[in-house]
Short mmCIF file of C-alpha atoms in Angstrom, two decimals:
data_model
loop_
_atom_site.label_atom_id
_atom_site.label_comp_id
_atom_site.label_asym_id
_atom_site.label_seq_id
_atom_site.Cartn_x
_atom_site.Cartn_y
_atom_site.Cartn_z
CA MET A 1 140.27 42.59 -39.13
CA ALA A 2 139.97 43.12 -35.42
CA THR A 3 137.81 40.49 -33.62
CA GLN A 4 134.81 42.06 -31.75
CA SER A 5 134.96 41.50 -28.06
CA PRO A 6 131.86 39.81 -26.67
CA PRO A 7 129.33 42.09 -25.08
CA ALA A 8 129.62 42.58 -21.36
CA THR A 9 127.26 40.59 -19.19
CA ILE A 10 125.19 42.43 -16.71
CA PRO A 11 126.38 41.53 -13.28
CA ASN A 12 123.80 40.02 -10.95
CA LEU A 13 123.76 42.17 -8.09
CA LYS A 14 121.25 40.26 -6.18
CA ASP A 15 123.76 38.69 -3.79
CA LYS A 16 125.84 41.67 -3.36
CA ILE A 17 123.05 43.78 -2.02
CA PRO A 18 122.62 43.32 1.72
CA LYS A 19 119.12 41.62 2.73
CA LEU A 20 116.61 44.14 4.09
CA GLU A 21 115.38 43.14 7.24
CA PRO A 22 112.82 45.11 9.50
CA ARG A 23 114.61 46.92 12.22
CA ARG A 24 113.97 45.43 15.67
CA ARG A 25 112.06 47.58 17.84
CA ARG A 26 113.25 48.31 21.44
CA PRO A 27 111.26 47.23 24.12
CA ALA A 28 109.30 50.12 25.71
CA ALA A 29 110.93 51.20 28.95
CA SER A 30 109.32 49.74 31.85
CA ASN A 31 108.15 51.94 34.78
CA PRO A 32 109.99 51.02 37.97
CA LEU A 33 107.07 52.05 40.11
CA PRO A 34 104.27 49.44 40.44
CA LEU A 35 100.94 50.36 39.33
CA PRO A 36 99.06 51.52 42.62
CA GLU A 37 95.92 49.25 43.32
CA THR A 38 92.81 50.43 44.74
CA PRO A 39 92.88 49.25 48.48
CA VAL A 40 89.63 47.84 50.11
CA LEU A 41 87.82 50.66 51.44
CA PRO A 42 87.26 50.27 55.19
CA PRO A 43 83.83 50.69 56.51
CA PRO A 44 82.61 53.73 58.27
CA PRO A 45 83.33 53.80 62.08
CA ASP A 46 80.61 53.74 64.65
CA THR A 47 80.04 57.41 65.68
CA SER A 48 77.46 56.70 68.41
CA SER A 49 79.86 57.55 71.06
CA HIS A 50 82.37 59.17 68.89
CA SER A 51 84.68 62.07 70.26
CA PHE A 52 84.97 64.61 67.47
CA GLN A 53 87.98 67.06 67.19
CA ILE A 54 88.82 70.06 65.13
CA PRO A 55 91.33 69.02 62.40
CA SER A 56 94.98 70.30 62.56
CA ARG A 57 98.19 69.35 61.04
CA ARG A 58 100.28 66.68 62.38
CA ILE A 59 102.89 66.08 59.63
CA LEU A 60 105.42 68.49 60.94
CA SER A 61 108.52 66.30 60.54
CA VAL A 62 110.03 63.45 58.47
CA LYS A 63 109.43 61.26 61.28
CA ASP A 64 105.60 62.27 61.34
CA HIS A 65 105.56 61.70 57.37
CA ASN A 66 106.97 58.06 57.67
CA LEU A 67 104.46 57.44 60.37
CA PHE A 68 101.62 58.72 58.26
CA LEU A 69 102.66 56.51 55.18
CA SER A 70 102.16 53.34 57.34
CA SER A 71 98.80 54.41 59.02
CA PRO A 72 95.27 53.53 58.54
CA SER A 73 94.57 57.04 57.35
CA TYR A 74 96.96 56.54 54.37
CA THR A 75 95.07 53.51 53.16
CA LEU A 76 91.74 55.29 53.71
CA ILE A 77 92.62 58.31 51.82
CA LEU A 78 94.11 56.10 48.94
CA SER A 79 90.92 53.52 48.72
CA PHE A 80 88.61 56.54 48.95
CA VAL A 81 90.31 58.54 46.06
CA PHE A 82 91.04 55.49 43.84
CA GLY A 83 87.28 54.12 44.63
CA LEU A 84 86.07 57.42 43.29
CA SER A 85 88.00 57.01 40.26
CA ASP A 86 87.17 53.64 39.71
CA ALA A 87 83.40 54.41 39.88
CA VAL A 88 83.76 56.56 36.80
CA ILE A 89 85.48 54.15 34.41
CA ASP A 90 84.07 54.67 30.89
CA THR A 91 81.28 56.98 32.09
CA PRO A 92 80.58 60.61 30.80
CA ILE A 93 79.36 63.18 32.86
CA SER A 94 76.05 63.33 31.21
CA ALA A 95 75.30 59.58 32.11
CA VAL A 96 74.30 60.69 35.67
CA LYS A 97 71.08 62.44 35.74
CA ASP A 98 69.52 64.66 38.50
CA ASP A 99 66.88 62.08 39.31
CA ASP A 100 69.48 59.61 39.80
CA CYS A 101 71.10 61.68 42.73
CA SER A 102 70.42 60.72 46.35
CA PRO A 103 68.98 63.66 48.72
CA ALA A 104 72.63 63.73 50.24
CA ILE A 105 74.04 64.43 46.88
CA LYS A 106 71.38 67.14 46.26
CA SER A 107 72.23 68.82 49.42
CA ILE A 108 75.82 69.03 48.66
CA LEU A 109 75.00 70.29 45.23
CA SER A 110 72.71 73.13 47.00
CA ILE A 111 75.62 73.95 49.29
CA LEU A 112 77.96 74.63 46.30
CA ASP A 113 75.40 76.74 44.58
CA GLU A 114 75.01 78.84 47.84
CA ALA A 115 78.90 79.13 47.94
CA GLU A 116 78.70 80.48 44.27
CA SER A 117 76.00 82.86 45.20
CA LEU A 118 78.35 84.31 47.92
CA VAL A 119 81.05 84.84 45.29
CA GLN A 120 78.43 86.81 43.18
CA ALA A 121 77.31 88.78 46.16
CA THR A 122 80.97 89.64 46.96
CA PRO A 123 82.43 91.16 43.95
CA PRO A 124 86.38 91.88 43.82
CA ASP A 125 87.88 95.37 44.40
CA ASP A 126 89.10 96.33 40.77
CA SER A 127 90.87 99.26 42.15
CA GLU A 128 93.84 97.11 43.33
CA GLY A 129 94.80 96.56 39.74
CA SER A 130 96.97 93.51 40.50
CA ARG A 131 97.70 90.29 39.06
CA PHE A 132 97.99 88.70 42.39
CA GLY A 133 95.20 87.55 44.68
CA ASN A 134 92.34 89.98 45.37
CA LYS A 135 91.87 90.87 49.11
CA ILE A 136 88.11 90.78 49.01
CA PHE A 137 88.63 86.99 48.67
CA ARG A 138 88.86 87.04 52.40
CA THR A 139 85.49 88.53 52.84
CA PHE A 140 84.11 85.52 50.74
CA LEU A 141 85.71 83.25 53.08
CA ASP A 142 84.19 84.86 56.06
CA LYS A 143 80.73 84.76 54.45
CA ALA A 144 81.24 80.99 53.55
CA LYS A 145 82.55 80.37 57.07
CA ALA A 146 79.54 81.95 58.84
CA ALA A 147 77.23 79.94 56.48
CA SER A 148 79.04 76.62 56.65
CA PRO A 149 77.24 75.70 60.16
CA SER A 150 73.46 75.98 58.43
CA TRP A 151 74.88 74.17 55.28
CA HIS A 152 76.14 71.06 57.46
CA GLU A 153 72.58 71.01 59.23
CA LYS A 154 71.22 70.54 55.75
CA LEU A 155 73.23 67.30 55.56
CA GLY A 156 71.54 66.05 58.90
CA LEU A 157 74.53 66.95 61.24
CA THR A 158 73.27 67.95 64.49
CA SER A 159 76.23 67.85 66.75
CA GLN A 160 78.07 70.94 67.16
CA ASP A 161 81.36 69.14 67.83
CA ALA A 162 80.82 67.05 64.39
CA ILE A 163 80.25 70.16 62.46
CA SER A 164 83.20 71.99 63.87
CA GLU A 165 85.27 69.07 62.59
CA VAL A 166 83.74 68.33 59.23
CA GLU A 167 83.30 72.02 58.16
CA THR A 168 87.19 72.56 58.60
CA TYR A 169 87.84 70.65 55.41
CA LEU A 170 85.12 72.33 53.42
CA ASN A 171 86.32 75.94 54.61
CA GLN A 172 89.83 75.01 53.60
CA SER A 173 88.78 73.76 50.21
CA PHE A 174 88.30 77.31 48.75
CA GLY A 175 91.86 78.38 49.26
CA ASN A 176 94.29 80.21 51.87
CA ARG A 177 92.91 83.16 53.40
CA THR A 178 96.42 84.68 54.33
CA ARG A 179 98.24 84.18 51.18
CA ILE A 180 95.21 84.18 48.78
CA ASP A 181 96.31 81.15 46.84
CA TYR A 182 94.93 77.87 45.71
CA GLY A 183 96.29 74.64 44.87
CA SER A 184 95.92 70.98 44.62
CA GLY A 185 96.15 70.67 48.47
CA HIS A 186 93.08 72.65 48.77
CA GLU A 187 91.28 70.51 46.32
CA LEU A 188 92.30 67.32 48.46
CA ASN A 189 90.61 68.92 51.44
CA PHE A 190 87.40 69.00 49.38
CA ILE A 191 87.82 65.32 48.69
CA ILE A 192 88.78 64.75 52.50
CA TRP A 193 85.30 66.61 53.54
CA LEU A 194 83.56 64.11 51.06
CA LEU A 195 85.45 61.26 52.94
CA CYS A 196 84.25 62.73 56.20
CA LEU A 197 80.71 62.53 54.83
CA TYR A 198 81.19 58.92 53.95
CA GLN A 199 82.74 58.13 57.47
CA LEU A 200 79.50 59.62 59.01
CA GLN A 201 77.38 57.53 56.67
CA ILE A 202 75.86 60.68 54.94
CA VAL A 203 76.92 59.39 51.69
CA THR A 204 77.60 55.71 50.71
CA LYS A 205 79.47 53.67 48.07
CA ALA A 206 76.31 53.81 45.93
CA ASP A 207 76.64 57.63 45.60
CA PHE A 208 80.47 57.53 44.41
CA LYS A 209 79.68 57.99 40.58
CA ALA A 210 77.42 61.00 41.47
CA LEU A 211 80.29 62.34 43.87
CA VAL A 212 82.56 62.60 40.87
CA LEU A 213 80.30 63.59 38.10
CA LYS A 214 78.06 65.85 39.92
CA VAL A 215 79.71 67.14 43.29
CA PHE A 216 83.23 67.29 41.91
CA VAL A 217 82.34 68.77 38.80
CA ARG A 218 80.22 71.23 40.24
CA TYR A 219 83.02 72.11 42.59
CA LEU A 220 85.33 72.43 39.74
CA GLU A 221 83.03 75.09 38.21
CA LEU A 222 82.74 76.85 41.63
CA MET A 223 86.63 76.96 41.94
CA ARG A 224 87.19 78.30 38.32
CA THR A 225 84.59 81.14 39.12
CA ILE A 226 86.57 81.86 42.36
CA GLN A 227 89.86 81.90 40.75
CA SER A 228 88.58 83.96 37.93
CA THR A 229 86.86 86.51 40.29
CA TYR A 230 89.66 86.79 42.75
CA TYR A 231 92.76 86.20 40.99
CA LEU A 232 94.10 83.38 43.41
CA GLU A 233 97.68 82.80 43.05
CA PRO A 234 98.80 79.04 42.46
CA ALA A 235 99.91 77.43 45.69
CA GLY A 236 103.75 76.68 45.37
CA SER A 237 106.03 78.59 43.44
CA HIS A 238 106.16 76.49 40.33
CA GLY A 239 103.17 74.17 40.74
CA VAL A 240 103.44 70.69 42.45
CA TRP A 241 102.19 68.72 39.44
CA GLY A 242 103.22 70.44 36.39
CA LEU A 243 100.08 69.65 34.84
CA ASP A 244 97.93 72.64 35.91
CA ASP A 245 98.46 75.61 38.13
CA TYR A 246 95.55 74.74 40.48
CA GLN A 247 94.11 71.06 39.96
CA PHE A 248 95.17 67.55 39.62
CA LEU A 249 92.08 65.20 40.25
CA PRO A 250 90.34 66.20 37.06
CA PHE A 251 93.05 64.46 35.19
CA LEU A 252 92.75 61.35 37.46
CA PHE A 253 89.22 61.11 37.18
CA GLY A 254 89.09 62.27 33.60
CA ALA A 255 91.51 59.47 32.40
CA SER A 256 89.31 56.86 34.01
CA GLN A 257 86.30 58.38 32.29
CA LEU A 258 88.08 57.88 28.84
CA LEU A 259 89.84 54.49 29.89
CA HIS A 260 88.28 52.37 26.94
CA HIS A 261 86.89 55.28 24.69
CA PRO A 262 86.43 54.12 21.16
CA PHE A 263 87.72 57.17 19.42
CA ILE A 264 88.85 59.71 21.53
CA THR A 265 92.66 59.30 21.84
CA PRO A 266 95.08 60.96 24.14
CA LEU A 267 96.28 63.34 21.07
CA ALA A 268 92.74 64.46 21.18
CA ILE A 269 93.61 67.25 23.54
CA HIS A 270 95.31 69.08 20.53
CA GLN A 271 92.22 69.12 18.75
CA GLU A 272 89.98 72.20 19.54
CA LEU A 273 86.89 70.83 17.92
CA THR A 274 87.09 67.83 20.16
CA LEU A 275 87.83 69.86 23.30
CA GLU A 276 84.83 71.80 22.58
CA GLU A 277 82.44 69.13 21.59
CA PHE A 278 83.25 66.46 24.45
CA GLY A 279 84.98 68.85 27.13
CA HIS A 280 81.54 69.05 28.94
CA ASP A 281 81.30 65.50 29.27
CA TYR A 282 85.05 64.37 30.05
CA MET A 283 86.94 66.11 32.96
CA TYR A 284 90.16 65.60 31.21
CA LEU A 285 89.14 67.27 28.21
CA GLY A 286 87.28 69.99 30.04
CA GLN A 287 90.37 70.91 32.30
CA VAL A 288 92.57 70.94 29.15
CA ASN A 289 90.14 73.55 27.51
CA PHE A 290 90.12 75.71 30.77
CA VAL A 291 94.01 75.72 31.05
CA ASN A 292 93.98 76.84 27.26
CA SER A 293 91.45 79.64 27.92
CA THR A 294 93.58 81.18 31.01
CA LYS A 295 96.97 81.40 29.34
CA THR A 296 98.39 84.21 27.31
CA VAL A 297 100.19 82.07 24.80
CA LYS A 298 98.85 79.52 22.31
CA GLY A 299 100.08 75.79 22.42
CA LEU A 300 100.22 73.21 25.16
CA ARG A 301 104.12 72.50 24.47
CA TRP A 302 104.67 76.13 25.59
CA HIS A 303 102.40 76.63 28.76
CA SER A 304 101.86 73.08 29.58
CA PRO A 305 104.80 70.99 28.47
CA MET A 306 104.04 67.95 30.93
CA LEU A 307 100.24 67.78 29.27
CA ASP A 308 101.63 67.87 25.83
CA ASP A 309 104.17 65.05 26.66
CA ILE A 310 101.71 62.86 28.11
CA SER A 311 99.42 63.19 25.11
CA SER A 312 101.77 61.03 23.40
CA ALA A 313 100.89 58.04 25.42
CA LYS A 314 99.43 55.36 23.40
CA SER A 315 96.46 54.75 25.36
CA TRP A 316 94.35 56.13 28.30
CA ASN A 317 95.11 53.14 30.28
CA LYS A 318 98.87 54.35 30.58
CA ILE A 319 97.70 57.94 31.44
CA GLU A 320 95.43 56.60 34.09
CA GLY A 321 98.01 54.52 35.49
CA GLY A 322 100.50 57.46 35.46
CA MET A 323 98.04 59.60 37.08
CA ARG A 324 97.59 56.90 39.98
CA ARG A 325 101.63 56.95 40.39
CA MET A 326 101.60 60.57 40.54
CA PHE A 327 98.99 60.73 43.25
CA VAL A 328 100.86 58.37 45.54
CA ALA A 329 104.35 59.80 44.58
CA GLU A 330 103.80 63.51 44.23
CA VAL A 331 100.87 63.89 46.79
CA LEU A 332 100.92 61.28 49.61
CA ARG A 333 104.68 60.66 49.48
CA LYS A 334 105.70 64.09 49.03
CA LEU A 335 106.50 66.02 52.42
CA PRO A 336 106.00 69.49 51.08
CA VAL A 337 102.42 68.47 50.14
CA ALA A 338 101.59 66.08 52.88
CA GLN A 339 102.51 68.47 55.41
CA HIS A 340 99.24 70.47 54.76
CA PHE A 341 97.00 67.47 55.39
CA LEU A 342 94.59 68.08 58.30
CA PHE A 343 93.85 65.27 60.86
CA GLY A 344 90.99 65.07 63.17
CA SER A 345 88.91 62.16 64.24
CA LEU A 346 87.43 60.80 61.13
CA VAL A 347 90.73 60.90 59.45
CA PRO A 348 93.16 60.23 62.45
CA ALA A 349 96.58 60.90 62.91
CA MET A 350 98.98 57.91 63.92
CA GLU A 351 100.06 57.88 67.56
CA GLY A 352 103.45 59.47 67.88
CA MET A 353 102.83 62.19 65.26
CA SER A 354 103.63 65.77 66.26
CA THR A 355 101.36 68.49 67.14
CA GLU A 356 101.40 72.27 66.16
CA SER A 357 101.72 73.08 70.14
CA GLU A 358 104.53 70.79 70.51
CA VAL A 359 106.52 72.10 67.52
CA GLY A 360 105.33 75.93 68.27
CA VAL A 361 104.11 76.67 64.78
CA SER A 362 101.11 78.44 64.12
CA ASN A 363 98.00 76.81 62.34
CA GLU A 364 98.00 76.36 58.42
CA GLU A 365 95.48 79.34 58.01
CA ASP A 366 97.61 81.98 59.77
CA GLU A 367 100.99 81.23 58.38
CA VAL A 368 102.29 83.87 55.81
CA GLU A 369 104.35 81.36 53.72
CA GLY A 370 102.88 78.03 54.68
CA GLY A 371 104.53 74.88 55.09
CA ALA A 372 106.44 74.99 58.35
CA ILE A 373 108.04 71.74 59.49
CA VAL A 374 110.78 70.57 61.88
CA VAL A 375 114.06 69.49 60.52
CA GLU A 376 117.19 68.18 62.31
CA HIS A 377 120.77 68.89 61.55
CA ASP A 378 123.45 67.81 63.63
CA GLY A 379 121.12 67.15 66.41
CA VAL A 380 119.70 70.70 66.22
CA LYS A 381 116.13 71.19 65.60
CA HIS A 382 114.66 74.16 63.89
CA VAL A 383 111.48 75.28 61.94
CA HIS A 384 111.92 75.14 58.19
CA THR A 385 109.60 76.39 55.41
CA ALA A 386 109.38 73.98 52.78
CA ASN A 387 107.57 74.53 49.43
CA SER A 388 106.97 72.37 46.60
CA TRP A 389 110.55 72.42 45.51
CA GLY A 390 112.06 71.56 49.06
CA ASP A 391 113.54 74.90 49.68
CA CYS A 392 112.99 77.90 51.89
CA CYS A 393 112.26 80.37 49.09
CA GLY A 394 108.52 80.63 48.19
CA ILE A 395 108.56 83.01 45.10
CA LYS A 396 104.97 84.67 44.54
CA VAL A 397 103.53 83.69 41.13
CA PRO A 398 100.59 86.10 39.70
CA SER A 399 97.54 84.32 38.39
CA ALA A 400 97.64 83.18 34.80
CA ILE A 401 93.87 83.91 34.78
CA ALA A 402 94.52 87.51 35.82
CA ALA A 403 97.22 88.04 33.05
CA ALA A 404 94.96 86.60 30.50
CA GLN A 405 92.10 88.93 31.45
CA ALA A 406 94.54 91.95 31.78
CA MET A 407 95.56 91.28 28.07
CA ARG A 408 92.07 91.51 26.85
CA LYS A 409 91.45 94.49 28.72
CA ASN A 410 94.28 96.21 27.04
CA GLY A 411 92.93 95.42 23.52
CA ALA A 412 94.61 92.26 22.71
CA GLY A 413 91.38 90.59 22.23
CA GLU A 414 90.67 86.86 22.47
CA THR A 415 93.22 85.78 20.21
CA LEU A 416 96.26 84.22 22.08
CA ARG A 417 99.84 85.29 21.02
CA ARG A 418 101.78 82.66 19.40
CA ILE A 419 105.48 81.72 20.37
CA PRO A 420 107.75 82.77 17.40
CA PHE A 421 108.86 79.03 17.08
CA ASP A 422 105.49 77.79 16.15
#
């Protein structure tokens, strides 16, 4: 009889299976650009014996730009913009009541109200039927320019020379008359206008919170009305920021507002209910909501890929720091943007910077393409038109607002079309 083999023992696999260990996370890539701090805001100058001058462009070459970057005016602009941003950290728009506003703030708000009344009194010429800028916009600018001296008298300015300098920034903040376009440079002119009012001690540091949450928010509303009425083209063929066709500062100020918010996260910009419920109180959300409303396709990743990418940040602190870096790197340190800055006596140019007459270029308002600067190749200087992409080929881009409204007029309704890959 055959002997029965012993039953096979079950092998112990414990020692043969490799030990599972958690994967080591790679450290987050560090940003080589340091986080810009808020410089100390210099006190306003003594204007008792001040000599005012009409602002003009002074950054007309690479040398001029380098001089500006080392000038007191560079620090002044940086400290004012970042100071405004710091003033609204963790503060919703509704936190500032009308009764909290100083008389100067109320006067500025009434000026913006009057400007919007001029828009309503100057309807566009619908017979043009174009998605590019409506020429009636120039009529609105003429009316605003005519009303400007009386507006500034409301602010307490009595010197005609002072009014002529300060009003230049306000007049340049609505858009370009010749090109019928608008961009972040015009937005910055509005901020420089507020800076001039600070320099003249019409507004003070105590007004900073209201300047952002009341005045700048009202300016945004006005510009949306102007953009929707006259179909202003985006300034720059592709948009300097890649965030928005027209604005930048709502994202900087808005990120400060949300810096330590307990439940609104960066990903909330993809939630329509969050945008609707909180967009009126937080500029970042409100601007995203407005951008969505002006596009003909649905989805941030299709029409605003940079905003979509930024929403993956872990915190508003990361986004606010990124917006600060962007303001320095993409505004103040970018020649195609900085060349449009205007310098007078309240925001003075550095000694040695060129003048428009020396270079032989027309002023900003009269240039068809905009952005004339002097470049030098092999010792030969010539005037060069640089746009936001650093070349000479500005491409006219129609208004996205006009495209969206045209789609609705043609019976497409309020529903945005989806991209096939969604």
